[in-house]
Amino acid sequence: MHKTQKNNTVQIFATDIDPKAIAKARAGIYPADIVADISSERLSYFFQPESGGNTYRVNKNIRDMLIFSEQNLIKDPPFSKIDLVSCRNLLIYMNSELQKKIFPLFHYALNPGGILFLGSSETIGDYGNLFSVIDNKANIYERKEYFNNEHKINISKIFPVGTSIRTATPQMVEKEVPPLKLPFKELTEQTLLKYIAHAATLVNDKGDLLYLHGQTGAYFELPSGEPGISNIIKMARKGLQRAISIALHKATQTKKTVHSSMLSVKINKTFINVNLVVIPVQTSLSKGDNSSLYLVIFKEIPISEEQQKELSWNEKNISESDAGIQIETLTKELQDQGEFLKTANEKLENSNEELKSFSEELQSVNEELQSANEELETSKEELQSVNEELSTVNTELQIKVVDLSRSNNDMNNLLAGTDIGTVFVDQKLCILRFTPALTKVIYLLPNDLGRPLSHIASNLVGYDNLKSDIQRTLDTLIPKEIEVQTIDGRWYMMRIQPYRTLENIIEGAVITFVDITEIIKMRETLSDANQRLLHMAVIIRDANDAITMQDLDGEILAWNPMAKKMYGWSEAEALKMNVKEIIPQELKNDNLKLIQKLAKHEVMEPYQTKRKTKSGSIIDIFLTATALVNEAGEMYAFATTEREIK
C-alpha cells in the first residue's frame, strides 16, 4: 500500500492452536537483536523502541490490522470471505485424511479468485479441481469455481448443526441474516428452465460429461465394458457420435456456436430427428476468457408416422429401383465420414504435436535431470570431502576439549591448593569466577556469577573502598596492595591487578587475598622483642660494669661503653679483636676451661681474675659468665659481666 499509494482496509486473522503463542504474538514485543535482521528504515517505520532500547514493539497502525484468535484448524469452523490464506509448513505434519478435510475448508473460506499460499514442501495434491496454479515454484494457488457438485464442500457434514461459521467482517460482529430473495433475473431463468423441453449437457473440451439437464436418456447409452469416465462421444447413440465429435471439435477450434441439423437417431426400433447445437460457455465475467466448457443442446424435431415407417423401411429394404436414393444416402454418409476423418486427422495431428512437444519437454527434463544428477554427484563428493574435514576438525576439537578440561582441572586444583582467595571481575565489576578460599573474605555462592561485586556483602572490617579501588586500578592500570582484616580477626594482603589477555587486552581485574595472619603475629612478636632489646640496650649502655659478648672462638661480638672505659678500646676496635688479646698469657687456659663449663650448662659462680688494658696494665676484676643457647639448646656464644676491683 505504501508503494502503490493506496489506502485499503486490511484485516488479518492470525490463528494458532496454542494460547501461549497467541498471547505472545498479541503483545507484539520483540528483542533488541532484531536490528541484525531488519533494515534501519523498516525498523524505524514499523517498530517503536521500549525499555531503553532493550525491546521493540510493533506500531499501532500495524497492530490494528491484526485480530488474534485461537483456532483448531481441524475441529473449529473456518473463517469466510477471505482474500488470502497463508498456511505454510503445517500440512506436512498432517496425513492425507486430514488434508482431505482441510483443502475443501480453504476453498470454502476463500472469496472467488482468492489466493492460497503454501509452504515450500507442500502442494495441493489431488485438489487441482479446487485450486489452479499461479506460481508452482512458490506454491501460490488461486481458488477455482465449482463446475459440478463432485467436490463441493458440505459444511454441515464437517461441523455439527448449530455451529456458527466465522465471517471475516471488519467489525467481527455477527448479525441476523434476513431470508434471501431471488433476483428477477434468476427467478425468470429458473422458471424458463422448468418449461424448456430441450435436453442439454455441459462438457469439457474432451467431451467429459459435467452436468446433465432434462431427459437425455434418448441420446445416450452406456457403452459395453468397464465403466469409466462418462464421455459424451462414447455414450452417444447411433447417428450422433460422428456429429457430436465433429461439432465439438469445430467449437473448440473456433470458439463459436456449431449447428448440425436433421440427424436421424435410432432408439430401439424407432427413429427421431435431432438438431444438435454446441455452444461455448463463458465461465467468468471477463470477455476475454477462453472457455474450455461447452453446452451441447439436443432439439428433437417431431416426425410423422409415415416418415417413421419410411425410415424403418429404408433401413431394412432398399431396392435397386431406389438406387438413386441409396447413392444419395451413401454419398451423404461418405461426406460425413470424410468430415469425421478430417476431424479425426486434425485431432491426431494435434495429438502428435502435443506428443512431440511433450517428448521434447521430457528430453529437456531428462537432460536437466542428468545435469542435476552430475551436480548431485559432485555435491556428494564435496560433501564427503567436507565430512572428512569436519571429522578431522571434530577430532581436533575433542582433543582440545580434553586439553581444555585438563587445564581447567589443573587451574581449579592450583587455585584451590594455594588457599589464596581470588575473584575475577569484568570491566563492569561483575563476577566472572572465584576460588573457594574467597568465601572466607566475601560471602559468595555459585549462583552469584554474573552479579556485580558491589551487591555482595564482605567480611572485611573498616574497609569500604573495594569498588572504588578496583575502578581506579582499571582506570590507571596501577596495581594496588592493602592489608585488610576480617570480622574473625584474620589478616589478608589484598592485591588488585588488571586482568590481561594474551593479546595484552584489559578485560577486567583480578583481586587476590593472601592470608598474612601469621606474618602479622610474627611482626608483632618481633616488634615486642625489638622493644625489649631496645630496653636491654639502654640498660647495657648505662650499666656500671663492662658487659661483653663473645662467640665460641673468642671473637668479641658486643662491647658496652663501660668496657671502653675499663680497658681503653673503643667499641669499633673491640669488635675486631679476640678476647685472648685482653687476657694475660698465664690465664688463657682458665678462659678455655670457662667456655667448656658453660657449654656443659654448668652454673658459673662469679670469680676473680685479671685482664689487660690497652695501655698494657693489668687490672683485677670480678667476672660473671652466662651461656647463650639457641632453640636446640646448643650454646652459640656467651656474655660476661666484669667489674674492676679497686
XYZ file of C-alpha atoms in Angstrom:
646
model
C 0.000 0.000 0.000
C 2.912 2.313 0.747
C 4.424 1.728 -2.692
C 1.125 1.993 -4.601
C -0.141 4.938 -2.519
C -3.419 3.119 -1.845
C -5.323 3.246 1.406
C -7.096 -0.115 1.595
C -8.809 -1.517 4.658
C -6.783 -4.599 5.578
C -7.768 -7.127 8.201
C -5.515 -10.059 9.085
C -6.697 -13.015 11.154
C -3.744 -14.655 12.911
C -4.742 -18.016 14.339
C -2.970 -20.753 16.267
C -3.969 -23.718 18.393
C -1.573 -22.714 21.207
C -2.960 -19.998 23.558
C 0.568 -19.154 24.806
C 1.744 -18.481 21.259
C -1.322 -16.301 20.629
C -0.679 -14.343 23.863
C 2.960 -13.730 22.937
C 2.070 -12.686 19.400
C -0.720 -10.423 20.638
C 1.813 -8.460 22.757
C 3.861 -7.617 19.642
C 7.157 -7.246 21.551
C 10.488 -8.295 20.003
C 14.037 -8.444 21.485
C 16.687 -5.886 20.602
C 18.643 -8.324 18.415
C 16.114 -7.956 15.573
C 18.223 -4.993 14.418
C 20.553 -7.572 12.834
C 17.738 -8.900 10.605
C 15.688 -5.772 9.802
C 16.810 -2.703 7.881
C 17.008 0.563 9.787
C 14.332 2.085 7.532
C 11.861 -0.733 8.179
C 12.742 -0.785 11.872
C 12.007 2.916 12.300
C 8.852 2.697 10.162
C 7.160 -0.320 11.770
C 8.618 -0.555 15.300
C 8.854 1.584 18.432
C 11.765 1.065 20.900
C 10.890 0.386 24.544
C 12.703 -0.299 27.850
C 15.675 1.856 26.921
C 16.160 0.121 23.573
C 16.147 -3.429 25.009
C 12.891 -4.327 23.219
C 10.825 -3.192 20.225
C 7.042 -3.068 19.891
C 5.071 -3.152 16.630
C 3.456 0.189 15.745
C -0.237 0.636 16.454
C -1.239 1.040 12.797
C 0.113 -2.456 12.104
C -1.291 -3.943 15.291
C -4.769 -2.584 14.479
C -4.845 -4.682 11.285
C -4.468 -7.916 13.271
C -7.077 -9.989 15.061
C -5.551 -12.870 17.033
C -7.705 -15.907 17.634
C -7.286 -19.410 18.994
C -8.370 -21.877 16.322
C -8.067 -25.601 15.823
C -7.813 -25.899 12.053
C -9.120 -29.477 12.177
C -12.087 -29.036 14.518
C -13.085 -25.366 14.609
C -15.237 -23.725 11.885
C -13.276 -21.737 9.299
C -13.401 -18.025 8.607
C -15.140 -16.982 5.392
C -14.836 -14.231 2.777
C -11.060 -14.330 2.983
C -8.863 -12.975 0.158
C -5.603 -14.707 1.154
C -4.923 -17.826 3.237
C -1.287 -18.315 4.246
C -0.776 -21.778 5.722
C 2.902 -22.626 5.443
C 4.731 -25.737 6.657
C 1.756 -27.025 8.642
C 0.178 -29.520 6.250
C 3.415 -31.547 6.056
C 2.686 -32.714 9.598
C -0.806 -33.991 8.670
C -1.768 -37.218 6.951
C -3.826 -37.470 3.781
C -7.119 -37.953 5.653
C -6.743 -34.615 7.443
C -5.673 -32.893 4.225
C -8.827 -34.169 2.507
C -10.765 -32.194 5.085
C -8.572 -29.077 5.152
C -8.262 -28.253 1.432
C -12.070 -28.024 0.959
C -12.147 -25.811 4.071
C -9.604 -23.485 2.470
C -11.710 -23.440 -0.697
C -14.805 -22.591 1.330
C -13.029 -19.818 3.283
C -11.653 -18.019 0.205
C -13.501 -15.494 -1.900
C -13.786 -16.133 -5.677
C -10.292 -15.640 -7.063
C -8.796 -15.909 -3.552
C -5.157 -16.914 -3.072
C -3.766 -19.917 -1.167
C -0.100 -19.662 -0.108
C 1.525 -22.956 1.000
C 4.981 -23.855 2.279
C 7.961 -24.839 0.139
C 7.386 -28.557 0.825
C 3.580 -28.526 0.378
C 1.300 -28.868 -2.663
C -2.426 -29.092 -3.323
C -2.023 -32.755 -4.338
C -5.223 -34.204 -5.793
C -7.186 -30.972 -5.403
C -6.466 -29.450 -8.802
C -10.237 -29.241 -9.247
C -10.383 -26.732 -6.351
C -7.253 -24.643 -6.991
C -5.294 -23.552 -10.056
C -1.538 -22.918 -10.060
C -0.295 -19.320 -10.168
C 3.349 -19.973 -9.239
C 4.279 -23.638 -8.905
C 7.738 -22.898 -7.525
C 6.476 -20.520 -4.857
C 3.411 -22.733 -4.153
C 0.859 -19.964 -4.814
C -2.605 -21.121 -5.937
C -5.912 -19.499 -6.931
C -9.389 -20.665 -5.923
C -11.429 -22.264 -8.708
C -15.195 -22.073 -9.078
C -17.312 -25.239 -8.941
C -18.455 -26.720 -12.236
C -20.119 -29.727 -10.656
C -21.012 -30.906 -7.183
C -18.418 -33.690 -7.083
C -16.060 -31.944 -4.631
C -18.309 -29.230 -3.268
C -17.893 -28.979 0.480
C -20.865 -29.543 2.754
C -20.121 -27.604 5.923
C -22.997 -29.210 7.805
C -21.297 -32.612 7.399
C -17.965 -31.384 8.733
C -19.318 -29.259 11.592
C -22.369 -30.061 13.760
C -25.674 -28.308 13.151
C -25.829 -25.064 15.107
C -22.103 -24.321 14.802
C -21.589 -20.727 13.753
C -19.344 -20.146 10.755
C -16.950 -17.258 11.246
C -17.284 -14.412 8.774
C -14.355 -12.070 8.198
C -16.174 -8.736 8.570
C -14.233 -5.648 9.710
C -16.331 -5.347 12.859
C -16.384 -9.125 13.545
C -19.982 -8.761 14.825
C -22.499 -11.480 13.999
C -25.743 -10.068 12.576
C -29.011 -11.831 11.921
C -29.227 -12.582 8.188
C -32.702 -11.930 6.688
C -34.220 -14.516 4.306
C -32.734 -14.175 0.831
C -34.986 -13.343 -2.162
C -34.027 -14.394 -5.666
C -33.421 -11.509 -8.111
C -35.787 -11.210 -11.073
C -33.174 -12.492 -13.491
C -32.580 -15.753 -11.651
C -36.312 -16.167 -10.977
C -37.060 -15.812 -14.697
C -34.251 -18.173 -15.696
C -35.325 -20.872 -13.238
C -38.961 -20.692 -14.430
C -37.935 -20.918 -18.088
C -35.728 -23.928 -17.382
C -38.727 -25.811 -15.997
C -40.623 -25.451 -19.286
C -37.802 -25.857 -21.820
C -38.034 -29.364 -23.248
C -34.602 -29.416 -24.883
C -32.146 -31.793 -23.293
C -28.619 -30.462 -22.789
C -25.317 -31.437 -21.220
C -22.247 -29.474 -20.117
C -18.952 -30.983 -21.265
C -15.297 -30.005 -21.368
C -13.132 -29.855 -24.480
C -12.577 -33.626 -24.318
C -16.283 -34.400 -24.147
C -16.376 -35.486 -20.486
C -19.856 -35.054 -19.011
C -20.035 -32.429 -16.255
C -23.730 -31.691 -15.943
C -26.963 -33.072 -17.456
C -30.169 -31.128 -17.992
C -33.536 -32.581 -18.985
C -34.303 -36.021 -20.432
C -31.030 -37.100 -22.009
C -31.680 -40.850 -21.995
C -32.877 -40.715 -25.618
C -29.419 -39.600 -26.764
C -27.026 -41.591 -24.584
C -26.476 -45.226 -23.700
C -23.783 -46.831 -21.600
C -21.019 -48.425 -23.698
C -20.002 -52.045 -23.119
C -17.018 -52.852 -20.907
C -15.896 -51.439 -17.567
C -17.488 -48.088 -16.706
C -15.011 -45.260 -16.717
C -15.220 -41.518 -17.252
C -18.600 -40.503 -18.703
C -17.795 -39.193 -22.182
C -20.467 -37.792 -24.492
C -18.913 -39.224 -27.684
C -18.589 -42.740 -26.306
C -22.111 -42.696 -24.834
C -23.903 -41.095 -27.821
C -26.373 -43.286 -29.714
C -26.019 -44.326 -33.315
C -26.319 -41.337 -35.594
C -24.951 -38.846 -33.015
C -21.376 -39.964 -32.377
C -19.799 -38.553 -35.544
C -21.899 -35.416 -35.466
C -21.081 -34.655 -31.824
C -17.370 -35.350 -32.378
C -17.234 -33.064 -35.450
C -19.281 -30.275 -33.857
C -17.328 -30.335 -30.566
C -14.035 -30.231 -32.459
C -15.175 -27.221 -34.521
C -16.399 -25.442 -31.400
C -13.094 -25.986 -29.594
C -11.169 -24.655 -32.623
C -13.332 -21.644 -33.469
C -14.855 -20.859 -30.049
C -18.132 -20.281 -31.904
C -21.519 -21.980 -31.861
C -21.768 -25.007 -34.198
C -25.071 -26.399 -35.612
C -25.823 -29.853 -37.033
C -29.342 -30.296 -38.452
C -31.651 -33.227 -39.129
C -29.697 -36.010 -37.519
C -31.528 -39.340 -37.505
C -31.119 -41.144 -34.209
C -32.322 -44.705 -33.702
C -33.821 -45.527 -30.325
C -34.553 -49.235 -30.067
C -36.839 -49.761 -33.163
C -37.887 -46.150 -33.707
C -36.211 -43.091 -35.208
C -36.118 -39.432 -34.167
C -34.766 -36.353 -35.900
C -32.483 -34.149 -33.819
C -30.908 -30.739 -34.353
C -27.550 -30.537 -32.487
C -26.108 -27.259 -31.152
C -22.693 -26.884 -29.414
C -22.253 -23.545 -27.603
C -19.023 -22.367 -25.841
C -19.761 -21.436 -22.233
C -18.293 -18.299 -20.672
C -17.096 -19.287 -17.186
C -16.242 -15.809 -15.858
C -17.309 -12.204 -16.253
C -14.194 -11.418 -18.274
C -14.933 -11.091 -22.008
C -11.513 -12.322 -22.956
C -11.929 -15.573 -21.064
C -11.035 -18.587 -23.237
C -13.607 -21.108 -22.095
C -12.921 -24.830 -22.088
C -16.570 -25.772 -21.346
C -19.308 -26.338 -23.900
C -23.069 -26.781 -23.732
C -24.431 -29.483 -26.088
C -28.174 -28.975 -26.801
C -30.414 -31.613 -28.387
C -33.548 -30.271 -30.145
C -35.873 -33.112 -31.069
C -37.938 -32.496 -34.275
C -41.369 -34.167 -34.399
C -41.640 -36.897 -37.047
C -44.818 -38.321 -38.564
C -45.769 -41.978 -38.628
C -45.304 -42.093 -42.381
C -41.747 -40.747 -42.091
C -41.118 -43.213 -39.253
C -42.269 -46.113 -41.441
C -40.280 -44.816 -44.382
C -37.075 -44.600 -42.309
C -37.622 -48.100 -40.960
C -38.434 -49.464 -44.410
C -35.394 -47.723 -45.937
C -33.168 -49.196 -43.285
C -34.394 -52.734 -43.999
C -35.246 -52.742 -47.715
C -33.543 -50.536 -50.221
C -34.322 -51.905 -53.776
C -32.405 -51.494 -56.975
C -35.023 -49.054 -58.226
C -34.153 -46.830 -55.332
C -30.501 -46.819 -56.251
C -30.502 -43.060 -56.594
C -31.774 -42.651 -53.073
C -29.240 -45.190 -51.846
C -26.454 -43.433 -53.689
C -27.537 -40.105 -52.231
C -27.659 -41.577 -48.718
C -24.294 -43.224 -49.127
C -22.853 -40.035 -50.561
C -24.065 -38.078 -47.547
C -22.683 -40.684 -45.201
C -19.423 -40.630 -47.142
C -19.274 -36.854 -46.793
C -19.986 -37.150 -43.079
C -17.394 -39.877 -42.830
C -14.856 -37.767 -44.701
C -15.551 -34.806 -42.474
C -15.297 -37.104 -39.469
C -11.989 -38.482 -40.759
C -10.762 -34.961 -41.380
C -11.687 -34.029 -37.843
C -10.050 -37.165 -36.507
C -6.967 -36.415 -38.604
C -6.789 -32.887 -37.191
C -7.135 -34.294 -33.695
C -4.427 -36.808 -34.450
C -2.138 -34.086 -35.771
C -2.790 -32.000 -32.708
C -2.124 -35.033 -30.535
C 1.074 -35.740 -32.473
C 2.208 -32.156 -31.993
C 1.398 -32.331 -28.327
C 3.210 -35.666 -28.026
C 6.168 -34.234 -29.923
C 6.194 -31.203 -27.633
C 5.785 -33.461 -24.633
C 8.646 -35.649 -25.886
C 10.859 -32.598 -26.314
C 9.938 -31.470 -22.823
C 10.695 -34.937 -21.474
C 14.027 -34.903 -23.290
C 14.784 -31.476 -21.855
C 13.731 -32.644 -18.402
C 15.883 -35.748 -18.841
C 18.882 -33.601 -19.751
C 18.196 -31.373 -16.773
C 17.899 -34.442 -14.551
C 21.191 -35.769 -15.910
C 22.799 -32.414 -15.261
C 21.243 -32.332 -11.795
C 22.472 -35.889 -11.210
C 26.002 -34.869 -12.173
C 25.758 -31.874 -9.885
C 24.480 -34.146 -7.119
C 27.402 -36.495 -7.674
C 29.777 -33.531 -7.491
C 27.954 -32.262 -4.405
C 28.148 -35.748 -2.895
C 31.905 -35.816 -3.407
C 32.208 -32.319 -1.971
C 30.043 -33.319 0.972
C 32.185 -36.392 1.546
C 35.275 -34.183 1.487
C 33.614 -31.687 3.816
C 32.504 -34.561 6.037
C 36.070 -35.830 6.258
C 37.289 -32.333 7.080
C 34.560 -31.977 9.683
C 35.545 -35.346 11.138
C 39.157 -34.189 11.351
C 38.113 -30.867 12.876
C 35.811 -32.709 15.280
C 38.692 -34.953 16.388
C 40.912 -31.911 16.884
C 38.149 -30.168 18.808
C 37.686 -33.226 21.012
C 41.416 -33.223 21.751
C 41.259 -29.508 22.509
C 38.210 -30.049 24.712
C 40.082 -32.755 26.641
C 43.126 -30.470 26.946
C 40.922 -27.570 27.993
C 39.154 -29.746 30.549
C 42.501 -30.913 31.916
C 43.748 -27.316 32.021
C 40.592 -26.221 33.834
C 41.012 -29.049 36.320
C 44.669 -28.141 36.838
C 43.743 -24.483 37.250
C 40.955 -25.275 39.719
C 43.225 -27.550 41.751
C 46.027 -24.971 41.640
C 43.766 -22.169 42.823
C 42.198 -24.378 45.475
C 45.610 -25.743 46.566
C 47.195 -22.335 47.056
C 44.430 -21.417 49.529
C 44.514 -17.907 48.068
C 41.144 -16.205 47.738
C 40.836 -14.958 44.156
C 37.970 -13.325 42.295
C 37.868 -12.295 38.615
C 35.620 -9.403 37.575
C 34.915 -7.817 34.187
C 35.102 -4.135 33.341
C 31.624 -3.624 34.808
C 32.837 -5.228 38.077
C 30.585 -8.261 37.587
C 31.843 -11.554 38.997
C 33.254 -13.957 36.392
C 34.926 -16.573 38.584
C 36.198 -17.094 42.130
C 38.091 -19.656 44.208
C 36.641 -21.472 47.255
C 39.085 -19.699 49.624
C 37.488 -16.355 48.743
C 34.294 -17.253 50.623
C 36.195 -16.638 53.890
C 36.507 -12.987 52.907
C 33.459 -12.313 50.695
C 30.228 -14.242 51.055
C 29.838 -15.758 47.574
C 27.746 -18.655 46.236
C 27.987 -20.416 42.835
C 24.815 -18.664 41.612
C 26.420 -15.246 42.264
C 28.330 -15.468 38.969
C 27.393 -12.506 36.802
C 26.280 -10.321 39.715
C 28.022 -7.008 40.459
C 30.667 -7.375 43.174
C 29.247 -4.345 44.981
C 25.994 -6.256 45.627
C 27.806 -8.920 47.659
C 28.347 -8.476 51.418
C 32.013 -8.708 52.505
C 33.610 -9.930 55.741
C 36.049 -7.013 55.971
C 36.338 -4.648 58.921
C 36.939 -0.933 58.404
C 37.352 -1.146 54.634
C 34.623 0.093 52.262
C 36.635 1.217 49.241
C 36.826 -2.083 47.328
C 34.715 -0.907 44.362
C 36.497 2.450 44.035
C 39.958 0.844 44.360
C 39.140 -1.719 41.627
C 37.815 1.024 39.350
C 40.930 3.144 39.986
C 43.147 0.177 39.049
C 41.170 -0.314 35.807
C 41.483 3.375 35.001
C 45.187 3.753 35.830
C 46.377 0.135 35.309
C 48.428 0.562 38.502
C 48.201 -2.450 40.872
C 47.220 -1.774 44.470
C 48.098 -3.621 47.690
C 46.488 -3.118 51.058
C 46.253 -5.112 54.288
C 42.680 -5.835 55.360
C 41.192 -7.611 58.377
C 38.079 -9.807 58.578
C 35.499 -9.996 61.316
C 37.078 -13.150 62.774
C 40.379 -11.308 63.277
C 42.385 -12.747 60.382
C 44.556 -10.521 58.217
C 44.865 -10.654 54.418
C 47.070 -8.949 51.868
C 44.648 -7.755 49.183
C 46.150 -7.206 45.725
C 44.200 -5.619 42.854
C 45.716 -6.136 39.396
C 44.392 -5.631 35.832
C 43.270 -8.803 34.028
C 45.248 -9.004 30.782
C 44.629 -11.410 27.910
C 47.379 -12.982 25.804
C 46.855 -10.110 23.369
C 47.508 -7.652 26.242
C 43.888 -6.501 26.293
C 42.419 -5.388 29.625
C 39.164 -7.283 30.204
C 38.715 -6.741 33.920
C 40.565 -7.112 37.211
C 41.898 -9.870 39.485
C 41.568 -9.440 43.259
C 43.563 -11.822 45.480
C 43.508 -12.221 49.265
C 46.631 -13.836 50.801
C 46.363 -14.859 54.472
C 49.110 -12.997 56.365
C 47.758 -13.545 59.874
C 50.904 -15.430 60.988
C 53.134 -12.779 59.437
C 51.227 -10.076 61.303
C 51.575 -12.017 64.557
C 55.298 -12.592 63.932
C 55.724 -8.956 63.112
C 54.047 -8.022 66.350
C 56.253 -10.512 68.237
C 59.377 -9.111 66.601
C 58.227 -5.651 67.415
C 57.839 -6.598 71.068
C 61.243 -8.326 71.024
C 62.839 -5.324 69.407
C 61.267 -3.146 72.036
C 62.680 -5.360 74.756
C 66.064 -5.362 73.069
C 65.983 -1.606 72.966
C 65.276 -1.550 76.665
C 68.083 -4.047 77.271
C 70.440 -1.987 75.130
C 69.703 1.057 77.246
C 70.377 -0.942 80.399
C 73.610 -2.340 78.985
C 74.652 1.078 77.793
C 74.115 2.717 81.180
C 75.469 -0.194 83.297
C 78.460 0.437 85.662
C 80.017 -2.928 84.679
C 81.783 -3.840 81.483
C 79.453 -6.115 79.519
C 80.745 -8.084 76.541
C 79.624 -10.947 74.287
C 81.934 -13.457 72.601
C 81.454 -16.430 70.273
C 82.932 -19.820 70.966
C 86.176 -18.831 69.226
C 86.565 -15.785 71.429
C 85.650 -13.179 68.815
C 84.084 -10.170 70.547
C 80.500 -9.578 69.431
C 79.375 -6.811 71.853
C 81.203 -4.099 73.817
C 79.436 -1.576 76.068
C 80.676 1.946 76.989
C 81.851 0.814 80.491
C 84.095 -1.800 78.817
C 85.655 1.005 76.803
C 86.197 2.975 79.972
C 87.760 -0.006 81.806
C 90.012 -1.336 79.025
C 90.564 1.674 76.794
C 89.467 0.129 73.465
C 86.555 1.700 71.619
C 83.586 -0.442 70.518
C 84.745 -0.373 66.901
C 88.213 -1.541 67.871
C 86.941 -4.205 70.245
C 84.589 -5.774 67.653
C 87.692 -6.524 65.565
C 89.547 -8.189 68.459
C 89.608 -11.607 70.088
C 89.162 -11.905 73.834
C 92.573 -13.578 74.033
C 94.148 -10.212 73.369
C 92.906 -8.836 76.726
C 93.625 -11.974 78.796
C 97.105 -12.264 80.325
C 99.153 -15.160 78.950
C 99.065 -17.166 82.131
C 95.230 -17.046 82.336
C 94.361 -18.105 78.805
C 93.870 -21.730 79.852
C 91.423 -20.597 82.502
C 89.316 -18.897 79.826
C 89.239 -22.153 77.849
C 88.012 -24.053 80.865
C 85.342 -21.357 81.341
C 83.988 -21.962 77.844
C 83.923 -25.720 78.343
C 81.942 -25.415 81.582
C 79.463 -23.032 80.017
C 78.993 -25.457 77.108
C 78.008 -28.129 79.623
C 75.413 -25.749 81.086
C 77.234 -25.747 84.382
C 76.444 -22.858 86.673
C 79.398 -20.492 86.951
C 79.809 -18.521 90.133
C 81.414 -15.042 89.875
C 85.169 -15.352 90.268
C 88.164 -13.067 90.433
C 90.572 -12.854 87.537
C 92.793 -10.412 85.671
C 92.539 -8.502 82.392
C 94.928 -6.418 80.298
C 94.100 -2.851 79.255
C 95.003 -1.040 76.065
C 97.826 0.743 77.874
C 99.313 -2.621 78.873
C 98.460 -2.512 82.566
C 96.882 -5.488 84.360
C 93.747 -4.953 86.423
C 91.866 -7.229 88.831
C 88.177 -7.880 88.057
C 85.181 -9.923 89.186
C 83.802 -11.864 86.155
C 80.347 -13.372 85.695
C 79.827 -15.536 82.563
C 76.429 -16.572 81.078
C 75.952 -19.068 78.204
C 73.770 -18.041 75.224
C 71.943 -21.033 73.671
C 69.711 -21.448 70.586
C 66.313 -23.211 70.275
C 68.091 -26.569 70.085
C 69.777 -25.939 73.444
C 73.218 -25.515 71.925
C 75.493 -22.705 73.083
C 76.485 -20.372 70.277
C 78.041 -17.552 72.402
C 78.387 -16.285 75.973
C 78.166 -12.947 77.727
C 80.373 -11.628 80.524
C 79.887 -9.001 83.173
C 83.157 -7.602 84.505
C 83.699 -5.249 87.453
C 87.082 -3.731 88.333
C 88.396 -4.435 91.870
C 89.939 -1.337 93.356
